[in-house]
């Protein structure tokens, strides 16, 4: 994977902050317990502090490096002439990786630009990142809701999404987002969705639409947000041709 030149922030920064503060609090309780000669409690709090700190380190690695490495491998299958759509593109982590491979294609990112989901999430930041990565001429940014995409049917050769669809609070809304992704994907086109929640539901929606070529798989330790209990799954599907 090539070195990233843009600024990509932190995924769900409140969660990482909570892990760090939790580790500090547990370390403080451990120190207090040892000072009061409550050895068993001190050990328990110390273990908890180390465990939480390790989870924070895992989260930090994924959001700053791991997810980029995983997605870089996933996107190697692109030929270079595709029209690609990134749902919930944020600051462009996946969008711009794809754009680097699309020397004859184009990458479109759609987002509502909410900082709650990613620190510093804003269209201007994503545009600046596209300039920094040298792919601005291949990238289009659209402000829009993935439940009601402003694109025609069969408009894209590939649709990708990374940790975005789960941010829709209602199951009906998440289902609609998957249906919209399917609608704008051309027959034979590739869909790649990475998420740590609801991927079984996404698969069920696609199968209900008649997709047979679909599978879910683990993304591996580089895409853990704190540990395997917050591991990311990939949903990979091909829209039936014809």
PDB file of C-alpha atoms in Angstrom:
ATOM      1  CA  UNK A   1       0.000   0.000   0.000  1.00  0.00           C
ATOM      2  CA  UNK A   2       1.323   3.428  -0.943  1.00  0.00           C
ATOM      3  CA  UNK A   3       1.831   6.029   1.749  1.00  0.00           C
ATOM      4  CA  UNK A   4      -1.225   8.158   2.400  1.00  0.00           C
ATOM      5  CA  UNK A   5      -0.821  11.910   2.023  1.00  0.00           C
ATOM      6  CA  UNK A   6      -4.279  13.041   3.108  1.00  0.00           C
ATOM      7  CA  UNK A   7      -5.706  13.543   6.590  1.00  0.00           C
ATOM      8  CA  UNK A   8      -8.286  10.897   7.470  1.00  0.00           C
ATOM      9  CA  UNK A   9      -9.163  11.484  11.121  1.00  0.00           C
ATOM     10  CA  UNK A  10     -10.538   8.806  13.441  1.00  0.00           C
ATOM     11  CA  UNK A  11     -13.560   6.554  13.038  1.00  0.00           C
ATOM     12  CA  UNK A  12     -16.191   7.139  15.767  1.00  0.00           C
ATOM     13  CA  UNK A  13     -13.751   9.239  17.843  1.00  0.00           C
ATOM     14  CA  UNK A  14     -15.989   9.041  20.918  1.00  0.00           C
ATOM     15  CA  UNK A  15     -15.421   5.270  21.085  1.00  0.00           C
ATOM     16  CA  UNK A  16     -11.633   5.579  20.999  1.00  0.00           C
ATOM     17  CA  UNK A  17     -11.780   8.338  23.609  1.00  0.00           C
ATOM     18  CA  UNK A  18     -13.901   6.100  25.837  1.00  0.00           C
ATOM     19  CA  UNK A  19     -11.353   3.274  25.627  1.00  0.00           C
ATOM     20  CA  UNK A  20      -8.455   5.565  26.503  1.00  0.00           C
ATOM     21  CA  UNK A  21     -10.301   7.174  29.413  1.00  0.00           C
ATOM     22  CA  UNK A  22     -11.404   3.752  30.626  1.00  0.00           C
ATOM     23  CA  UNK A  23      -7.798   2.513  30.645  1.00  0.00           C
ATOM     24  CA  UNK A  24      -6.694   5.588  32.604  1.00  0.00           C
ATOM     25  CA  UNK A  25      -9.500   5.160  35.144  1.00  0.00           C
ATOM     26  CA  UNK A  26      -8.710   1.475  35.664  1.00  0.00           C
ATOM     27  CA  UNK A  27      -5.012   2.248  36.053  1.00  0.00           C
ATOM     28  CA  UNK A  28      -5.899   4.820  38.707  1.00  0.00           C
ATOM     29  CA  UNK A  29      -8.039   2.295  40.579  1.00  0.00           C
ATOM     30  CA  UNK A  30      -5.210  -0.228  40.380  1.00  0.00           C
ATOM     31  CA  UNK A  31      -2.751   2.264  41.857  1.00  0.00           C
ATOM     32  CA  UNK A  32      -5.186   3.153  44.643  1.00  0.00           C
ATOM     33  CA  UNK A  33      -5.805  -0.516  45.454  1.00  0.00           C
ATOM     34  CA  UNK A  34      -2.101  -1.289  45.680  1.00  0.00           C
ATOM     35  CA  UNK A  35      -1.588   1.784  47.887  1.00  0.00           C
ATOM     36  CA  UNK A  36      -4.284   0.482  50.228  1.00  0.00           C
ATOM     37  CA  UNK A  37      -2.763  -3.046  50.198  1.00  0.00           C
ATOM     38  CA  UNK A  38      -5.813  -4.518  48.464  1.00  0.00           C
ATOM     39  CA  UNK A  39      -3.629  -6.660  46.267  1.00  0.00           C
ATOM     40  CA  UNK A  40      -6.278  -8.830  44.588  1.00  0.00           C
ATOM     41  CA  UNK A  41      -8.340  -5.807  43.546  1.00  0.00           C
ATOM     42  CA  UNK A  42      -5.202  -4.052  42.351  1.00  0.00           C
ATOM     43  CA  UNK A  43      -4.325  -6.961  40.093  1.00  0.00           C
ATOM     44  CA  UNK A  44      -7.864  -7.097  38.723  1.00  0.00           C
ATOM     45  CA  UNK A  45      -7.888  -3.370  37.962  1.00  0.00           C
ATOM     46  CA  UNK A  46      -4.394  -3.550  36.443  1.00  0.00           C
ATOM     47  CA  UNK A  47      -5.423  -6.397  34.163  1.00  0.00           C
ATOM     48  CA  UNK A  48      -8.499  -4.420  33.147  1.00  0.00           C
ATOM     49  CA  UNK A  49      -6.376  -1.358  32.417  1.00  0.00           C
ATOM     50  CA  UNK A  50      -3.939  -3.316  30.241  1.00  0.00           C
ATOM     51  CA  UNK A  51      -6.782  -5.095  28.450  1.00  0.00           C
ATOM     52  CA  UNK A  52      -8.568  -1.811  27.716  1.00  0.00           C
ATOM     53  CA  UNK A  53      -5.331  -0.176  26.615  1.00  0.00           C
ATOM     54  CA  UNK A  54      -4.697  -3.059  24.196  1.00  0.00           C
ATOM     55  CA  UNK A  55      -8.215  -2.595  22.825  1.00  0.00           C
ATOM     56  CA  UNK A  56      -7.512   1.118  22.321  1.00  0.00           C
ATOM     57  CA  UNK A  57      -4.278   0.264  20.503  1.00  0.00           C
ATOM     58  CA  UNK A  58      -6.157  -2.151  18.221  1.00  0.00           C
ATOM     59  CA  UNK A  59      -8.788   0.505  17.503  1.00  0.00           C
ATOM     60  CA  UNK A  60      -6.142   3.132  16.767  1.00  0.00           C
ATOM     61  CA  UNK A  61      -4.233   0.828  14.441  1.00  0.00           C
ATOM     62  CA  UNK A  62      -7.357  -0.070  12.459  1.00  0.00           C
ATOM     63  CA  UNK A  63      -8.581   3.477  12.020  1.00  0.00           C
ATOM     64  CA  UNK A  64      -5.153   4.860  11.075  1.00  0.00           C
ATOM     65  CA  UNK A  65      -3.577   2.034   9.078  1.00  0.00           C
ATOM     66  CA  UNK A  66      -5.220  -1.400   9.169  1.00  0.00           C
ATOM     67  CA  UNK A  67      -8.378  -0.563   7.232  1.00  0.00           C
ATOM     68  CA  UNK A  68      -6.309   1.098   4.497  1.00  0.00           C
ATOM     69  CA  UNK A  69      -4.191  -2.042   4.059  1.00  0.00           C
ATOM     70  CA  UNK A  70      -7.250  -4.298   3.895  1.00  0.00           C
ATOM     71  CA  UNK A  71      -9.107  -2.115   1.422  1.00  0.00           C
ATOM     72  CA  UNK A  72      -6.019  -1.695  -0.752  1.00  0.00           C
ATOM     73  CA  UNK A  73      -5.973  -5.466  -1.187  1.00  0.00           C
ATOM     74  CA  UNK A  74      -9.715  -5.637  -1.886  1.00  0.00           C
ATOM     75  CA  UNK A  75      -9.519  -2.955  -4.568  1.00  0.00           C
ATOM     76  CA  UNK A  76      -6.755  -4.667  -6.536  1.00  0.00           C
ATOM     77  CA  UNK A  77      -9.445  -6.413  -8.562  1.00  0.00           C
ATOM     78  CA  UNK A  78     -10.429  -3.129 -10.235  1.00  0.00           C
ATOM     79  CA  UNK A  79      -9.420  -2.945 -13.895  1.00  0.00           C
ATOM     80  CA  UNK A  80      -9.016   0.824 -13.870  1.00  0.00           C
ATOM     81  CA  UNK A  81     -11.851   1.934 -16.143  1.00  0.00           C
ATOM     82  CA  UNK A  82     -14.803   1.465 -13.767  1.00  0.00           C
ATOM     83  CA  UNK A  83     -17.328   3.945 -12.465  1.00  0.00           C
ATOM     84  CA  UNK A  84     -17.262   3.379  -8.709  1.00  0.00           C
ATOM     85  CA  UNK A  85     -19.563   4.659  -5.963  1.00  0.00           C
ATOM     86  CA  UNK A  86     -18.555   4.865  -2.288  1.00  0.00           C
ATOM     87  CA  UNK A  87     -21.533   5.023   0.100  1.00  0.00           C
ATOM     88  CA  UNK A  88     -20.737   7.105   3.188  1.00  0.00           C
ATOM     89  CA  UNK A  89     -17.303   8.031   1.876  1.00  0.00           C
ATOM     90  CA  UNK A  90     -16.355  10.283   4.796  1.00  0.00           C
ATOM     91  CA  UNK A  91     -12.917  11.840   4.400  1.00  0.00           C
ATOM     92  CA  UNK A  92     -12.156   9.507   1.494  1.00  0.00           C
ATOM     93  CA  UNK A  93     -10.199   6.607   2.989  1.00  0.00           C
ATOM     94  CA  UNK A  94     -11.672   4.048   0.560  1.00  0.00           C
ATOM     95  CA  UNK A  95     -12.832   6.457  -2.130  1.00  0.00           C
ATOM     96  CA  UNK A  96      -9.342   7.779  -2.802  1.00  0.00           C
ATOM     97  CA  UNK A  97      -7.685   4.373  -2.636  1.00  0.00           C
ATOM     98  CA  UNK A  98     -10.087   3.341  -5.384  1.00  0.00           C
ATOM     99  CA  UNK A  99      -9.467   6.517  -7.372  1.00  0.00           C
ATOM    100  CA  UNK A 100      -5.740   5.755  -7.437  1.00  0.00           C
ATOM    101  CA  UNK A 101      -6.535   2.573  -9.370  1.00  0.00           C
ATOM    102  CA  UNK A 102      -9.053   4.200 -11.719  1.00  0.00           C
ATOM    103  CA  UNK A 103      -6.667   5.761 -14.221  1.00  0.00           C
ATOM    104  CA  UNK A 104      -9.399   5.538 -16.879  1.00  0.00           C
ATOM    105  CA  UNK A 105     -12.426   5.549 -14.575  1.00  0.00           C
ATOM    106  CA  UNK A 106     -14.095   7.734 -11.982  1.00  0.00           C
ATOM    107  CA  UNK A 107     -14.886   7.475  -8.280  1.00  0.00           C
ATOM    108  CA  UNK A 108     -17.974   9.109  -6.768  1.00  0.00           C
ATOM    109  CA  UNK A 109     -18.436   9.542  -3.025  1.00  0.00           C
ATOM    110  CA  UNK A 110     -21.743  10.286  -1.331  1.00  0.00           C
ATOM    111  CA  UNK A 111     -22.068  11.345   2.305  1.00  0.00           C
ATOM    112  CA  UNK A 112     -24.049  13.476   4.749  1.00  0.00           C
ATOM    113  CA  UNK A 113     -20.734  14.671   6.293  1.00  0.00           C
ATOM    114  CA  UNK A 114     -21.491  14.015   9.986  1.00  0.00           C
ATOM    115  CA  UNK A 115     -18.533  14.487  12.368  1.00  0.00           C
ATOM    116  CA  UNK A 116     -20.142  12.082  14.859  1.00  0.00           C
ATOM    117  CA  UNK A 117     -19.290   9.167  12.563  1.00  0.00           C
ATOM    118  CA  UNK A 118     -15.774  10.357  11.728  1.00  0.00           C
ATOM    119  CA  UNK A 119     -13.746  13.189  13.236  1.00  0.00           C
ATOM    120  CA  UNK A 120     -13.542  16.282  11.034  1.00  0.00           C
ATOM    121  CA  UNK A 121     -15.886  14.776   8.443  1.00  0.00           C
ATOM    122  CA  UNK A 122     -16.579  17.473   5.854  1.00  0.00           C
ATOM    123  CA  UNK A 123     -16.779  17.702   2.084  1.00  0.00           C
ATOM    124  CA  UNK A 124     -14.007  20.322   2.009  1.00  0.00           C
ATOM    125  CA  UNK A 125     -11.682  17.954   3.893  1.00  0.00           C
ATOM    126  CA  UNK A 126     -12.375  15.153   1.420  1.00  0.00           C
ATOM    127  CA  UNK A 127     -11.679  17.462  -1.512  1.00  0.00           C
ATOM    128  CA  UNK A 128      -8.404  18.509   0.100  1.00  0.00           C
ATOM    129  CA  UNK A 129      -7.483  14.849   0.592  1.00  0.00           C
ATOM    130  CA  UNK A 130      -8.221  14.130  -3.072  1.00  0.00           C
ATOM    131  CA  UNK A 131      -5.829  16.936  -4.014  1.00  0.00           C
ATOM    132  CA  UNK A 132      -3.186  15.629  -1.599  1.00  0.00           C
ATOM    133  CA  UNK A 133      -3.428  12.118  -3.083  1.00  0.00           C
ATOM    134  CA  UNK A 134      -3.246  13.483  -6.644  1.00  0.00           C
ATOM    135  CA  UNK A 135      -6.605  12.084  -7.778  1.00  0.00           C
ATOM    136  CA  UNK A 136      -8.903  15.122  -7.613  1.00  0.00           C
ATOM    137  CA  UNK A 137      -9.667  14.967 -11.346  1.00  0.00           C
ATOM    138  CA  UNK A 138     -11.027  11.416 -10.949  1.00  0.00           C
ATOM    139  CA  UNK A 139     -13.256  12.136  -7.944  1.00  0.00           C
ATOM    140  CA  UNK A 140     -16.770  13.515  -7.619  1.00  0.00           C
ATOM    141  CA  UNK A 141     -18.345  14.282  -4.229  1.00  0.00           C
ATOM    142  CA  UNK A 142     -22.099  14.375  -3.685  1.00  0.00           C
ATOM    143  CA  UNK A 143     -24.025  15.376  -0.579  1.00  0.00           C
ATOM    144  CA  UNK A 144     -26.822  12.850  -0.245  1.00  0.00           C
ATOM    145  CA  UNK A 145     -28.548  10.149   1.735  1.00  0.00           C
ATOM    146  CA  UNK A 146     -27.631   6.568   0.811  1.00  0.00           C
ATOM    147  CA  UNK A 147     -31.300   5.630   1.332  1.00  0.00           C
ATOM    148  CA  UNK A 148     -32.276   7.848  -1.626  1.00  0.00           C
ATOM    149  CA  UNK A 149     -29.335   8.023  -3.995  1.00  0.00           C
ATOM    150  CA  UNK A 150     -29.440  10.794  -6.630  1.00  0.00           C
ATOM    151  CA  UNK A 151     -28.276   8.486  -9.436  1.00  0.00           C
ATOM    152  CA  UNK A 152     -29.986   6.550 -12.167  1.00  0.00           C
ATOM    153  CA  UNK A 153     -30.369   2.783 -12.378  1.00  0.00           C
ATOM    154  CA  UNK A 154     -27.280   0.738 -13.358  1.00  0.00           C
ATOM    155  CA  UNK A 155     -25.059   3.824 -13.112  1.00  0.00           C
ATOM    156  CA  UNK A 156     -21.964   2.234 -11.533  1.00  0.00           C
ATOM    157  CA  UNK A 157     -19.696  -0.722 -12.224  1.00  0.00           C
ATOM    158  CA  UNK A 158     -18.843  -1.089  -8.521  1.00  0.00           C
ATOM    159  CA  UNK A 159     -20.407   0.033  -5.248  1.00  0.00           C
ATOM    160  CA  UNK A 160     -18.373   0.004  -2.037  1.00  0.00           C
ATOM    161  CA  UNK A 161     -19.044   1.075   1.531  1.00  0.00           C
ATOM    162  CA  UNK A 162     -16.916   0.977   4.670  1.00  0.00           C
ATOM    163  CA  UNK A 163     -18.495   1.150   8.126  1.00  0.00           C
ATOM    164  CA  UNK A 164     -21.251   3.488   6.989  1.00  0.00           C
ATOM    165  CA  UNK A 165     -24.566   1.657   6.568  1.00  0.00           C
ATOM    166  CA  UNK A 166     -24.743   0.635  10.248  1.00  0.00           C
ATOM    167  CA  UNK A 167     -24.961   4.342  11.130  1.00  0.00           C
ATOM    168  CA  UNK A 168     -28.547   4.338   9.823  1.00  0.00           C
ATOM    169  CA  UNK A 169     -30.528   3.713  13.035  1.00  0.00           C
ATOM    170  CA  UNK A 170     -33.570   1.846  11.677  1.00  0.00           C
ATOM    171  CA  UNK A 171     -33.483  -1.608  10.085  1.00  0.00           C
ATOM    172  CA  UNK A 172     -35.840  -0.393   7.364  1.00  0.00           C
ATOM    173  CA  UNK A 173     -33.430   2.419   6.516  1.00  0.00           C
ATOM    174  CA  UNK A 174     -30.454   0.071   6.306  1.00  0.00           C
ATOM    175  CA  UNK A 175     -32.429  -2.253   4.053  1.00  0.00           C
ATOM    176  CA  UNK A 176     -33.352   0.677   1.817  1.00  0.00           C
ATOM    177  CA  UNK A 177     -29.677   1.697   1.579  1.00  0.00           C
ATOM    178  CA  UNK A 178     -28.740  -1.800   0.379  1.00  0.00           C
ATOM    179  CA  UNK A 179     -31.624  -1.753  -2.091  1.00  0.00           C
ATOM    180  CA  UNK A 180     -30.441   1.592  -3.430  1.00  0.00           C
ATOM    181  CA  UNK A 181     -26.891   0.280  -3.768  1.00  0.00           C
ATOM    182  CA  UNK A 182     -28.272  -2.636  -5.765  1.00  0.00           C
ATOM    183  CA  UNK A 183     -30.407  -0.339  -7.933  1.00  0.00           C
ATOM    184  CA  UNK A 184     -27.524   1.881  -9.041  1.00  0.00           C
ATOM    185  CA  UNK A 185     -25.183  -1.079  -9.676  1.00  0.00           C
ATOM    186  CA  UNK A 186     -25.049  -2.321 -13.262  1.00  0.00           C
ATOM    187  CA  UNK A 187     -25.769  -5.985 -14.033  1.00  0.00           C
ATOM    188  CA  UNK A 188     -22.604  -7.984 -13.378  1.00  0.00           C
ATOM    189  CA  UNK A 189     -21.243  -5.208 -11.181  1.00  0.00           C
ATOM    190  CA  UNK A 190     -19.381  -5.722  -7.898  1.00  0.00           C
ATOM    191  CA  UNK A 191     -20.658  -4.723  -4.456  1.00  0.00           C
ATOM    192  CA  UNK A 192     -18.278  -4.670  -1.461  1.00  0.00           C
ATOM    193  CA  UNK A 193     -19.641  -3.649   1.933  1.00  0.00           C
ATOM    194  CA  UNK A 194     -17.457  -3.661   5.055  1.00  0.00           C
ATOM    195  CA  UNK A 195     -19.254  -3.362   8.388  1.00  0.00           C
ATOM    196  CA  UNK A 196     -19.114  -4.750  11.916  1.00  0.00           C
ATOM    197  CA  UNK A 197     -22.895  -4.931  12.329  1.00  0.00           C
ATOM    198  CA  UNK A 198     -25.903  -6.109  10.317  1.00  0.00           C
ATOM    199  CA  UNK A 199     -24.010  -7.775   7.451  1.00  0.00           C
ATOM    200  CA  UNK A 200     -26.265 -10.844   7.718  1.00  0.00           C
ATOM    201  CA  UNK A 201     -29.238  -8.515   7.183  1.00  0.00           C
ATOM    202  CA  UNK A 202     -27.549  -6.941   4.159  1.00  0.00           C
ATOM    203  CA  UNK A 203     -27.026 -10.410   2.706  1.00  0.00           C
ATOM    204  CA  UNK A 204     -30.665 -11.334   3.333  1.00  0.00           C
ATOM    205  CA  UNK A 205     -31.805  -8.183   1.525  1.00  0.00           C
ATOM    206  CA  UNK A 206     -29.623  -8.946  -1.480  1.00  0.00           C
ATOM    207  CA  UNK A 207     -30.768 -12.557  -1.666  1.00  0.00           C
ATOM    208  CA  UNK A 208     -34.345 -11.304  -1.545  1.00  0.00           C
ATOM    209  CA  UNK A 209     -33.528  -9.194  -4.601  1.00  0.00           C
ATOM    210  CA  UNK A 210     -32.385 -12.308  -6.439  1.00  0.00           C
ATOM    211  CA  UNK A 211     -28.630 -12.097  -5.875  1.00  0.00           C
ATOM    212  CA  UNK A 212     -27.096 -15.569  -5.768  1.00  0.00           C
ATOM    213  CA  UNK A 213     -23.405 -14.662  -6.028  1.00  0.00           C
ATOM    214  CA  UNK A 214     -23.037 -13.260  -2.495  1.00  0.00           C
ATOM    215  CA  UNK A 215     -20.902 -14.189   0.513  1.00  0.00           C
ATOM    216  CA  UNK A 216     -19.801 -12.841   3.863  1.00  0.00           C
ATOM    217  CA  UNK A 217     -16.295 -13.217   5.259  1.00  0.00           C
ATOM    218  CA  UNK A 218     -14.156 -11.903   8.101  1.00  0.00           C
ATOM    219  CA  UNK A 219     -11.832  -9.023   7.267  1.00  0.00           C
ATOM    220  CA  UNK A 220      -9.175 -10.141   9.764  1.00  0.00           C
ATOM    221  CA  UNK A 221      -7.303  -8.611  12.698  1.00  0.00           C
ATOM    222  CA  UNK A 222      -6.260  -5.494  10.782  1.00  0.00           C
ATOM    223  CA  UNK A 223      -9.928  -4.468  10.770  1.00  0.00           C
ATOM    224  CA  UNK A 224     -10.658  -5.041  14.476  1.00  0.00           C
ATOM    225  CA  UNK A 225     -12.026  -2.045  16.369  1.00  0.00           C
ATOM    226  CA  UNK A 226     -10.651  -3.086  19.747  1.00  0.00           C
ATOM    227  CA  UNK A 227     -10.673  -6.867  19.325  1.00  0.00           C
ATOM    228  CA  UNK A 228     -12.381  -9.750  17.499  1.00  0.00           C
ATOM    229  CA  UNK A 229     -15.696  -8.931  19.203  1.00  0.00           C
ATOM    230  CA  UNK A 230     -15.676  -5.732  17.085  1.00  0.00           C
ATOM    231  CA  UNK A 231     -14.266  -7.342  13.974  1.00  0.00           C
ATOM    232  CA  UNK A 232     -15.338  -6.217  10.532  1.00  0.00           C
ATOM    233  CA  UNK A 233     -17.030  -8.450   7.955  1.00  0.00           C
ATOM    234  CA  UNK A 234     -17.018  -8.047   4.201  1.00  0.00           C
ATOM    235  CA  UNK A 235     -20.130  -8.658   2.173  1.00  0.00           C
ATOM    236  CA  UNK A 236     -19.190  -9.348  -1.445  1.00  0.00           C
ATOM    237  CA  UNK A 237     -21.824  -9.683  -4.153  1.00  0.00           C
ATOM    238  CA  UNK A 238     -22.295  -9.565  -7.906  1.00  0.00           C
ATOM    239  CA  UNK A 239     -25.514  -8.232  -9.401  1.00  0.00           C
ATOM    240  CA  UNK A 240     -27.000 -10.848 -11.736  1.00  0.00           C
ATOM    241  CA  UNK A 241     -26.145 -10.120 -15.357  1.00  0.00           C
ATOM    242  CA  UNK A 242     -29.025  -9.844 -17.751  1.00  0.00           C
TER     243      UNK A 242
END
